């Protein structure tokens, strides 16, 4: 007879249906706990929280296992984009950026391609990904990209290996860029797998696995780096004024803040020893390292940040020099809010300073005789600033004059439009309509009301806080990315502005007597263009020059704008058969927003009421409402838009 204990402790496995997901999840939890405890012995990767989460976490451990120190090097920058936060136009804007003019080998526009096509439909790709939660964007930069026969084929092979590691088909488009010293490829990857589920990629794979796969492929194609190639690459880094690979090596070898003689003599650094010593000597000359004793070096704590800043500034200077094309100017980097000054000038260059995050820049030839580098917030539309256009750049964090005025005019925290109108009428000038002054302040209050900063108690009556100026500044900084605000003064060059019918930036400078113009560079060119404009206006009967004095016609800007609008309306009426309905000051107009037209005097929206049409000053806020019924109230060249019949939102 069997022992009762045998029966008591007999293993009785349940049926398969009893060992379901709950059991598996329990096993996985316990396994993860054990893995965390064993982290010290099995490697750092397993210690990272969430290292096993997502596709590719296994491949991340084994990718690049065969890579030797002489393997080809590839840099990969990655960005995970939350599309709900990035905005509806984020993907389209990014694809437009990477396909921009001047990035291919011949200096033409970039061409997107995919797995099987050399002409990918980026619009269709963007449309398919509109409901995606997220998106991946990569920049793949092989160190020896110029030696590769075809970056497209290389990218396709790399993405095929990544697909194998992920265990799913991937939908992506890519664009090769040859406009820099380091040719590279931009890859945009949808955040969905082949089953339609969210694509989750292990962060270990993004951080290391992908780069190792790229290095494996480059090494297979080009062979390992020769000893001569390695030595030449390191030699070039010795006297660089930027953060280099030699600096990263020294950073890893620092102990207690020092690089010791025995460290530099270690066998693993034998090949680099002379270059490392040379780099330390160069850092000493730069004031970033000190030789405490013979062979013992201390690298200053600010070395990395200083070198990175110097590298960035060197890139900026080279960019500015290329944009100025030999024109002699003092170079300056615009610092928002540094002294509260704005700069005005012409756009002579533009591009992307950070291609991964879509951060652009402008090079502005200022009227002060200097060339200014202007860093733009992310996703700024570079297309709206044509080369040769006139812009005004100021810090978005500056306190607005309108906010100061509203605070000063408020009585017991209440601002009244009738009180402001009475004050403005007492300060009126021929070129300043008091009603328009008040209307501009009301538009600002409406924007602040939507932000929850002020409260409208009744028509023309507003409750405003005592710290309105500061809260308004914070609102602008958040809305504009905290950097700079660029106001397009004219999309025309000053040469074209000199002889056109329409209200131009040159006319505004004439009214202000041309103050603030320098005697060098663009400032001198503007002075010459102003004289040409005076001659043209005299031909039109709108100006008279008496010696050094210029007499301008009353309401010059309104007259020029009216003439141009009349001509534009005549052309539209001839094409559409609709009657033009001129917009008078203070009139309320309504209709369907059909399109916009860009004129010398600015951009105007075409409102169609089925019988006739009106030309109304355009604002960016109405563009999503194309094809919808809108209403507006016009005062001078300014407009207050009502977006939607039910909503009644004013902008």
XYZ file of C-alpha atoms in Angstrom:
651
model
C 0.000 0.000 0.000
C 1.268 3.355 -0.849
C 2.340 5.858 1.678
C -0.389 8.470 2.458
C 2.232 11.236 2.175
C 2.751 10.307 -1.482
C -0.905 10.969 -2.154
C -0.883 14.140 -0.141
C 2.009 15.692 -2.042
C 1.339 14.276 -5.502
C 1.549 16.925 -8.234
C -1.822 17.343 -9.895
C -1.474 19.706 -12.929
C -4.729 21.268 -13.961
C -6.276 21.076 -17.375
C -4.794 23.406 -20.019
C -7.814 25.681 -19.800
C -7.065 26.208 -16.125
C -3.538 27.452 -16.828
C -4.457 30.634 -18.645
C -3.234 34.213 -18.924
C -3.382 34.792 -15.194
C -0.914 31.975 -14.568
C 1.389 33.163 -17.341
C 1.302 36.727 -16.045
C 2.195 35.475 -12.572
C 5.166 33.554 -13.956
C 6.315 36.607 -15.914
C 6.089 38.803 -12.822
C 8.156 36.388 -10.782
C 10.656 36.011 -13.614
C 11.062 39.754 -13.860
C 11.627 39.948 -10.129
C 14.318 37.312 -10.382
C 15.875 39.098 -13.332
C 16.015 42.314 -11.350
C 17.787 40.496 -8.507
C 20.286 38.943 -10.897
C 20.915 42.202 -12.708
C 24.406 42.594 -11.331
C 25.497 39.355 -12.883
C 23.669 39.334 -16.199
C 24.317 42.906 -17.242
C 23.035 46.430 -16.980
C 20.418 46.115 -19.700
C 18.215 43.916 -17.523
C 18.319 46.478 -14.714
C 16.596 49.133 -16.760
C 12.900 49.450 -15.904
C 10.816 48.403 -18.877
C 13.809 47.029 -20.775
C 11.747 43.993 -21.798
C 8.799 46.097 -22.882
C 8.206 46.405 -26.602
C 9.398 44.726 -29.754
C 13.107 44.182 -30.280
C 14.193 43.804 -26.663
C 15.720 40.401 -27.390
C 17.429 41.587 -30.582
C 18.860 44.538 -28.641
C 20.932 42.075 -26.567
C 22.409 40.198 -29.493
C 22.671 42.866 -32.210
C 26.251 43.791 -32.949
C 27.742 40.822 -31.117
C 30.227 40.327 -33.936
C 31.225 43.996 -34.167
C 34.906 44.677 -33.615
C 36.539 47.989 -32.623
C 37.345 48.588 -36.298
C 33.691 48.323 -37.369
C 32.103 51.122 -39.372
C 30.399 53.733 -37.226
C 26.816 54.907 -37.692
C 24.991 57.571 -35.707
C 21.224 57.279 -35.273
C 19.101 60.002 -33.710
C 15.602 58.991 -32.719
C 12.461 60.854 -31.694
C 9.122 59.509 -30.552
C 6.370 61.956 -31.546
C 3.040 62.007 -29.710
C 0.848 63.052 -32.620
C -2.036 64.290 -30.462
C 0.306 66.791 -28.797
C 2.341 67.613 -31.906
C -0.721 68.801 -33.837
C -2.630 67.758 -36.932
C -0.094 69.241 -39.345
C 3.011 67.834 -37.646
C 3.570 64.923 -40.045
C 2.818 66.945 -43.180
C 5.117 69.742 -42.023
C 7.949 67.315 -41.213
C 7.647 65.547 -44.565
C 7.651 68.907 -46.307
C 10.791 69.888 -44.395
C 12.755 66.763 -45.302
C 11.681 67.014 -48.969
C 12.672 70.678 -49.191
C 14.722 72.207 -51.963
C 18.486 71.787 -52.015
C 18.950 68.502 -50.127
C 19.693 65.982 -52.880
C 23.050 65.370 -54.561
C 22.302 67.805 -57.397
C 20.993 70.561 -55.109
C 17.369 69.858 -55.957
C 14.466 68.890 -53.702
C 14.451 65.682 -51.699
C 12.471 62.688 -52.938
C 10.696 60.371 -50.527
C 10.930 56.637 -51.115
C 9.682 53.490 -49.454
C 10.238 49.773 -49.328
C 9.375 49.121 -52.981
C 9.040 52.567 -54.576
C 11.395 55.416 -55.414
C 8.495 57.908 -55.438
C 6.537 57.506 -52.234
C 3.183 59.283 -51.923
C 3.811 61.306 -48.762
C 0.275 62.748 -48.755
C -1.222 59.248 -48.699
C 1.297 58.169 -46.040
C 0.324 61.141 -43.877
C -3.402 60.434 -44.349
C -3.043 56.749 -43.362
C -1.240 57.775 -40.186
C -3.668 60.476 -38.999
C -5.292 58.207 -36.435
C -1.970 56.857 -35.132
C -1.201 57.522 -31.497
C 2.481 58.118 -32.149
C 5.171 58.146 -34.793
C 8.899 57.415 -34.903
C 11.373 59.685 -36.658
C 14.997 58.713 -37.203
C 18.101 60.246 -38.720
C 20.545 57.564 -39.894
C 24.027 58.942 -40.522
C 26.775 56.464 -41.544
C 30.219 57.944 -40.933
C 31.310 56.779 -44.389
C 28.039 57.505 -46.208
C 29.825 58.982 -49.219
C 31.502 55.625 -49.843
C 28.178 53.796 -50.008
C 27.008 53.185 -53.540
C 23.393 53.999 -52.771
C 21.926 55.315 -49.525
C 18.457 54.191 -50.625
C 19.465 50.555 -50.946
C 21.366 50.766 -47.657
C 18.300 52.198 -45.897
C 16.010 49.523 -47.352
C 18.334 46.728 -46.194
C 18.555 48.330 -42.738
C 14.768 48.650 -42.409
C 14.414 45.009 -43.541
C 16.688 43.916 -40.682
C 14.732 46.071 -38.263
C 11.500 44.457 -39.483
C 13.031 41.041 -38.784
C 13.996 42.139 -35.276
C 10.509 43.584 -34.677
C 8.687 40.557 -36.021
C 6.290 42.710 -38.023
C 6.070 44.599 -41.296
C 6.763 48.316 -40.965
C 5.338 51.199 -42.956
C 7.874 53.960 -43.524
C 9.123 56.615 -45.920
C 12.638 58.028 -46.129
C 14.488 60.942 -47.724
C 18.254 61.113 -48.305
C 20.042 64.385 -47.560
C 23.329 65.274 -49.222
C 23.438 68.984 -48.309
C 25.749 68.610 -45.288
C 29.260 67.368 -44.637
C 27.717 64.125 -43.359
C 25.150 62.656 -45.777
C 22.242 61.119 -43.873
C 18.764 59.699 -44.227
C 15.525 60.797 -42.575
C 13.140 57.922 -41.828
C 9.524 58.452 -40.759
C 7.972 55.276 -39.309
C 4.271 54.831 -38.554
C 3.382 53.819 -35.008
C 1.336 50.778 -36.083
C 2.335 47.159 -36.655
C 0.973 44.926 -39.439
C -2.078 44.030 -37.313
C -3.082 47.649 -36.764
C -2.009 47.698 -33.122
C 0.253 50.369 -31.616
C 3.888 49.687 -32.462
C 5.908 49.615 -29.240
C 9.684 49.409 -29.716
C 12.002 48.539 -26.857
C 13.964 51.541 -25.762
C 17.089 49.379 -25.588
C 16.617 48.607 -29.256
C 16.151 52.278 -30.096
C 19.165 53.260 -28.000
C 21.583 50.545 -29.101
C 20.121 47.750 -31.212
C 19.236 49.849 -34.225
C 22.629 51.559 -34.283
C 24.414 48.203 -34.072
C 22.357 46.793 -36.953
C 23.279 49.838 -39.022
C 26.952 49.434 -38.136
C 26.835 45.719 -39.058
C 25.380 46.545 -42.452
C 27.873 49.328 -43.185
C 30.758 47.070 -42.189
C 29.490 44.267 -44.438
C 29.269 46.657 -47.388
C 32.501 48.591 -46.919
C 34.590 46.224 -44.843
C 36.170 47.091 -41.484
C 37.928 50.397 -41.048
C 41.621 50.204 -41.743
C 44.143 51.225 -39.130
C 45.017 54.259 -41.253
C 41.352 55.365 -41.425
C 40.999 55.062 -37.663
C 44.165 57.051 -37.011
C 43.190 59.798 -39.458
C 39.731 60.131 -37.902
C 41.168 60.479 -34.407
C 43.892 62.880 -35.572
C 41.260 65.205 -36.994
C 39.588 65.378 -33.581
C 42.670 66.481 -31.631
C 42.300 70.232 -32.216
C 38.558 70.456 -32.813
C 36.666 73.138 -30.880
C 33.674 70.918 -30.270
C 32.746 67.826 -28.271
C 34.516 64.872 -29.920
C 34.927 61.110 -29.646
C 38.280 61.631 -27.916
C 36.497 63.711 -25.267
C 33.981 60.908 -24.707
C 36.858 58.428 -24.261
C 38.533 60.718 -21.716
C 35.210 61.166 -19.928
C 34.873 57.387 -19.488
C 38.416 57.091 -18.130
C 38.157 59.844 -15.494
C 38.564 58.618 -11.890
C 37.914 61.013 -9.027
C 38.058 63.876 -11.470
C 41.478 62.892 -12.857
C 42.949 61.102 -15.863
C 45.892 59.153 -14.413
C 49.187 58.193 -16.151
C 48.493 54.473 -15.693
C 45.101 54.944 -17.355
C 46.658 56.459 -20.471
C 49.223 53.651 -20.507
C 46.559 50.914 -20.417
C 46.744 48.414 -23.341
C 43.135 49.158 -24.361
C 44.125 52.789 -25.079
C 47.428 52.054 -26.773
C 46.145 52.937 -30.219
C 44.637 56.243 -28.994
C 47.286 57.225 -26.452
C 49.106 59.870 -28.488
C 45.863 61.436 -29.721
C 44.406 61.507 -26.196
C 47.493 63.277 -24.864
C 47.341 65.710 -27.757
C 43.664 66.350 -27.010
C 44.400 67.021 -23.342
C 47.114 69.508 -24.318
C 44.664 71.271 -26.648
C 42.033 71.414 -23.878
C 44.665 72.949 -21.597
C 45.321 75.709 -24.135
C 41.545 76.316 -24.209
C 41.439 76.564 -20.406
C 39.362 73.399 -20.053
C 41.998 71.042 -18.581
C 44.970 71.274 -16.220
C 48.035 69.047 -15.911
C 48.305 68.631 -12.121
C 51.465 66.535 -12.343
C 53.346 65.094 -15.288
C 50.907 62.725 -16.944
C 48.053 63.499 -14.489
C 45.256 65.614 -15.927
C 42.170 67.238 -14.469
C 39.350 67.979 -16.932
C 37.192 70.908 -15.848
C 33.533 70.245 -15.076
C 32.362 72.780 -17.688
C 34.416 71.210 -20.487
C 31.558 69.277 -22.105
C 28.989 72.096 -22.006
C 31.584 74.604 -23.243
C 32.730 72.417 -26.134
C 29.165 71.642 -27.200
C 28.293 75.352 -27.133
C 31.431 76.191 -29.130
C 30.575 73.546 -31.712
C 27.062 74.918 -32.071
C 28.314 78.502 -32.371
C 30.903 77.446 -34.957
C 28.120 75.852 -37.000
C 26.091 79.060 -36.721
C 28.991 81.240 -37.893
C 29.661 79.010 -40.901
C 25.950 79.042 -41.751
C 25.818 82.835 -41.571
C 28.938 83.255 -43.690
C 27.464 81.038 -46.404
C 24.174 82.961 -46.332
C 25.871 86.379 -46.593
C 27.814 85.269 -49.725
C 30.825 87.437 -49.037
C 28.891 90.557 -47.956
C 30.767 92.135 -45.069
C 28.596 92.347 -41.953
C 29.074 92.143 -38.224
C 27.619 88.774 -37.167
C 25.238 88.532 -34.230
C 22.983 85.863 -32.674
C 19.566 87.203 -31.721
C 18.842 86.697 -28.014
C 15.137 87.116 -27.186
C 14.552 89.588 -24.430
C 18.240 90.411 -24.062
C 17.680 94.160 -24.352
C 14.038 94.383 -25.430
C 15.021 95.504 -28.932
C 13.491 94.202 -32.124
C 15.455 93.743 -35.337
C 14.141 94.566 -38.794
C 15.748 93.320 -41.962
C 15.586 91.116 -45.006
C 15.718 87.321 -45.031
C 18.941 86.193 -46.765
C 18.988 82.580 -45.599
C 16.895 79.979 -43.800
C 17.007 76.307 -42.929
C 16.746 73.734 -40.163
C 19.105 73.946 -37.206
C 17.659 70.751 -35.691
C 16.186 68.529 -38.395
C 14.906 65.917 -35.965
C 12.789 68.412 -34.000
C 11.943 70.664 -36.988
C 13.575 73.726 -35.440
C 14.353 76.270 -38.123
C 16.427 79.412 -38.345
C 16.535 82.650 -40.322
C 19.526 84.749 -41.321
C 18.363 88.372 -41.281
C 20.364 91.197 -42.885
C 19.304 93.979 -40.534
C 18.790 97.678 -41.160
C 21.304 98.199 -38.320
C 24.120 96.964 -40.580
C 24.459 93.583 -38.820
C 23.593 90.039 -39.892
C 21.470 88.252 -37.275
C 20.992 84.522 -36.675
C 17.428 83.902 -35.459
C 16.503 80.515 -33.983
C 12.808 79.761 -34.546
C 10.432 77.708 -32.388
C 9.646 74.128 -33.435
C 7.358 73.682 -36.467
C 7.669 77.286 -37.589
C 6.647 77.470 -41.236
C 9.794 78.503 -43.109
C 7.785 78.801 -46.339
C 6.062 81.927 -45.051
C 9.386 83.815 -44.985
C 10.603 84.016 -48.620
C 14.216 84.918 -49.274
C 14.355 88.687 -49.743
C 11.238 89.283 -47.624
C 11.260 91.969 -44.926
C 10.637 90.752 -41.367
C 10.618 92.122 -37.827
C 11.969 89.844 -35.086
C 11.361 90.373 -31.401
C 11.254 88.308 -28.267
C 7.937 86.596 -27.729
C 8.441 87.069 -24.008
C 8.342 90.863 -24.208
C 5.476 92.627 -22.451
C 3.009 94.002 -24.989
C 2.334 97.721 -25.144
C -1.384 96.945 -25.430
C -1.316 95.087 -22.100
C 0.390 98.039 -20.431
C -2.194 100.421 -21.888
C -5.124 98.284 -20.730
C -3.700 98.106 -17.197
C -3.109 101.883 -17.098
C -6.632 102.687 -18.345
C -8.412 100.226 -16.032
C -10.254 101.787 -13.078
C -10.709 99.477 -10.086
C -9.799 96.539 -12.331
C -12.346 97.453 -15.032
C -11.402 98.492 -18.568
C -14.052 100.344 -20.660
C -13.824 100.887 -24.404
C -15.757 104.200 -24.242
C -13.220 105.595 -21.768
C -10.311 104.418 -23.937
C -11.926 105.924 -27.060
C -12.239 109.313 -25.356
C -8.556 109.200 -24.347
C -7.473 108.072 -27.838
C -9.471 110.864 -29.512
C -7.554 113.394 -27.434
C -4.262 111.855 -28.686
C -5.346 111.379 -32.322
C -2.958 111.977 -35.231
C -3.707 112.058 -39.002
C -2.347 108.539 -39.463
C -3.874 107.038 -36.311
C -7.603 106.307 -36.148
C -8.780 106.297 -32.474
C -11.418 103.658 -33.238
C -8.818 101.371 -34.713
C -6.591 101.872 -31.658
C -9.424 100.747 -29.382
C -10.342 97.864 -31.726
C -6.773 96.554 -31.560
C -6.942 96.497 -27.753
C -10.307 94.704 -27.872
C -8.832 92.005 -30.107
C -6.076 91.508 -27.557
C -8.640 91.262 -24.754
C -10.592 88.643 -26.707
C -7.458 86.518 -27.032
C -6.748 86.882 -23.305
C -10.378 86.043 -22.500
C -10.104 82.734 -24.363
C -6.995 82.040 -22.284
C -8.958 82.700 -19.066
C -6.892 85.769 -18.092
C -9.594 88.473 -18.406
C -13.406 88.429 -18.166
C -15.932 90.288 -20.343
C -18.665 91.645 -18.079
C -20.667 93.419 -20.788
C -20.254 94.844 -24.274
C -17.210 97.104 -24.071
C -16.586 96.332 -20.374
C -13.796 94.024 -19.212
C -12.591 92.829 -15.814
C -8.762 92.691 -15.894
C -6.254 91.543 -13.227
C -3.650 93.895 -11.804
C -0.803 91.741 -13.153
C -2.229 91.648 -16.684
C 1.066 92.666 -18.318
C 3.014 89.784 -16.775
C 0.265 87.204 -17.344
C -0.032 88.379 -20.943
C 3.706 87.945 -21.379
C 3.522 84.392 -20.000
C 0.628 83.616 -22.339
C 2.599 84.804 -25.382
C 5.680 82.876 -24.310
C 3.686 79.642 -23.993
C 1.804 80.208 -27.271
C 4.905 81.051 -29.281
C 7.279 78.526 -27.738
C 9.087 81.006 -25.520
C 11.541 81.991 -28.219
C 10.968 84.627 -30.845
C 8.073 86.118 -32.755
C 8.643 86.883 -36.432
C 6.336 89.373 -38.125
C 6.348 89.300 -41.940
C 6.343 92.968 -42.967
C 6.416 92.299 -46.695
C 6.882 89.218 -48.844
C 8.338 91.462 -51.577
C 11.941 92.563 -51.919
C 12.588 96.271 -51.433
C 13.448 96.521 -55.133
C 9.919 95.362 -56.047
C 8.312 97.448 -53.309
C 9.786 100.610 -54.806
C 7.467 100.602 -57.854
C 4.199 98.811 -57.097
C 0.630 99.930 -56.379
C -0.237 98.858 -52.873
C 0.571 99.640 -49.268
C 4.199 98.548 -48.741
C 6.668 98.422 -45.887
C 8.615 101.194 -47.627
C 5.545 103.430 -47.365
C 5.426 102.798 -43.630
C 9.102 103.761 -43.394
C 8.386 106.978 -45.324
C 5.643 107.897 -42.877
C 8.064 107.322 -39.979
C 10.691 109.497 -41.776
C 13.033 106.512 -42.235
C 14.276 106.587 -38.634
C 16.549 103.804 -37.363
C 18.267 103.086 -40.674
C 21.980 102.367 -40.622
C 24.472 103.698 -43.140
C 25.853 100.263 -43.994
C 24.484 97.108 -45.573
C 20.748 96.692 -45.803
C 20.097 100.004 -44.053
C 21.872 101.887 -46.857
C 19.963 99.852 -49.477
C 16.651 100.777 -47.819
C 17.551 104.494 -47.958
C 18.129 104.197 -51.722
C 14.855 102.255 -52.154
C 12.953 104.924 -50.198
C 14.086 107.594 -52.660
C 12.937 105.387 -55.565
C 9.583 104.973 -53.816
C 9.212 108.733 -53.433
C 9.832 109.186 -57.173
C 7.188 106.552 -57.983
C 4.616 108.043 -55.615
C 5.246 111.456 -57.171
C 4.440 109.945 -60.577
C 1.154 108.668 -59.117
C 0.287 112.059 -57.647
C 0.637 110.768 -54.084
C 3.828 112.555 -52.994
C 5.695 115.796 -53.603
C 9.336 116.464 -52.890
C 10.276 119.996 -51.853
C 14.033 120.075 -51.552
C 14.951 117.607 -48.778
C 11.371 117.489 -47.564
C 8.798 114.953 -48.807
C 5.076 115.778 -48.636
C 2.938 112.619 -48.691
C -0.721 112.516 -49.677
C -3.234 112.271 -46.792
C -4.258 108.705 -45.940
C -1.480 107.402 -48.198
C -1.636 103.791 -46.991
C -5.424 103.578 -47.302
C -5.306 105.101 -50.784
C -2.657 102.658 -52.022
C -4.450 99.707 -50.439
C -7.754 100.795 -51.956
C -6.289 101.047 -55.457
C -4.733 97.593 -55.247
C -7.891 96.001 -53.820
C -9.983 97.558 -56.591
C -7.712 96.042 -59.259
C -7.675 92.604 -57.518
C -11.467 92.666 -57.118
C -11.892 93.508 -60.804
C -9.822 90.455 -61.783
C -11.763 88.136 -59.416
C -15.111 89.463 -60.662
C -14.078 88.826 -64.266
C -13.187 85.182 -63.449
C -16.139 84.336 -61.173
C -18.949 86.553 -62.487
C -19.709 87.655 -58.924
C -20.213 91.271 -57.930
C -17.577 92.873 -55.740
C -18.928 94.235 -52.477
C -16.400 96.728 -51.077
C -15.920 96.585 -47.322
C -16.418 99.922 -45.601
C -14.996 100.828 -42.215
C -16.971 99.305 -39.366
C -19.104 97.150 -41.684
C -20.141 93.608 -40.756
C -19.638 91.146 -43.627
C -20.388 87.448 -43.911
C -20.037 84.634 -46.420
C -18.281 81.365 -47.195
C -14.484 81.536 -46.996
C -13.484 80.357 -50.486
C -9.775 81.131 -50.673
C -7.154 83.748 -49.920
C -5.168 86.063 -52.179
C -1.734 87.500 -51.433
C -1.391 91.152 -52.453
C 1.236 93.818 -51.916
C -0.915 95.249 -49.116
C -1.145 91.889 -47.395
C -3.179 88.700 -47.521
C -6.960 88.854 -47.928
C -9.741 86.299 -47.560
C -12.413 85.985 -50.246
C -15.894 85.771 -48.626
C -18.618 84.609 -51.017
C -22.321 85.224 -50.182
C -23.507 83.601 -53.471
C -24.401 86.974 -55.003
C -21.181 88.885 -54.463
C -17.845 88.664 -52.713
C -15.758 90.757 -50.321
C -12.021 90.975 -49.693
C -11.318 90.902 -45.966
C -7.909 91.066 -44.211
C -6.789 87.479 -43.561
C -5.686 85.879 -40.280
C -4.033 82.514 -39.767
C -6.784 81.459 -37.342
C -9.374 81.249 -40.149
C -7.431 78.829 -42.373
C -8.949 75.665 -40.776
C -12.355 77.175 -41.627
C -11.817 77.143 -45.384
C -15.162 76.365 -47.045
C -17.174 77.378 -43.958
C -19.462 80.334 -43.296
C -17.623 83.144 -41.472
C -18.417 86.671 -40.411
C -16.132 89.609 -39.775
C -16.138 93.246 -38.744
C -13.584 95.428 -40.535
C -11.996 98.542 -39.096
C -9.327 100.048 -41.336
C -6.886 97.297 -42.251
C -7.775 95.236 -39.190
C -10.512 92.682 -38.764
C -12.324 90.829 -36.000
C -13.380 87.373 -37.229
C -16.307 85.312 -35.909
C -15.553 81.621 -36.424
C -18.734 79.607 -36.848
C -22.338 80.684 -36.595
C -23.031 78.790 -33.398
C -19.705 79.264 -31.693
C -19.364 82.964 -32.244
C -15.662 82.817 -31.396
C -13.893 86.097 -32.227
C -10.262 86.418 -33.314
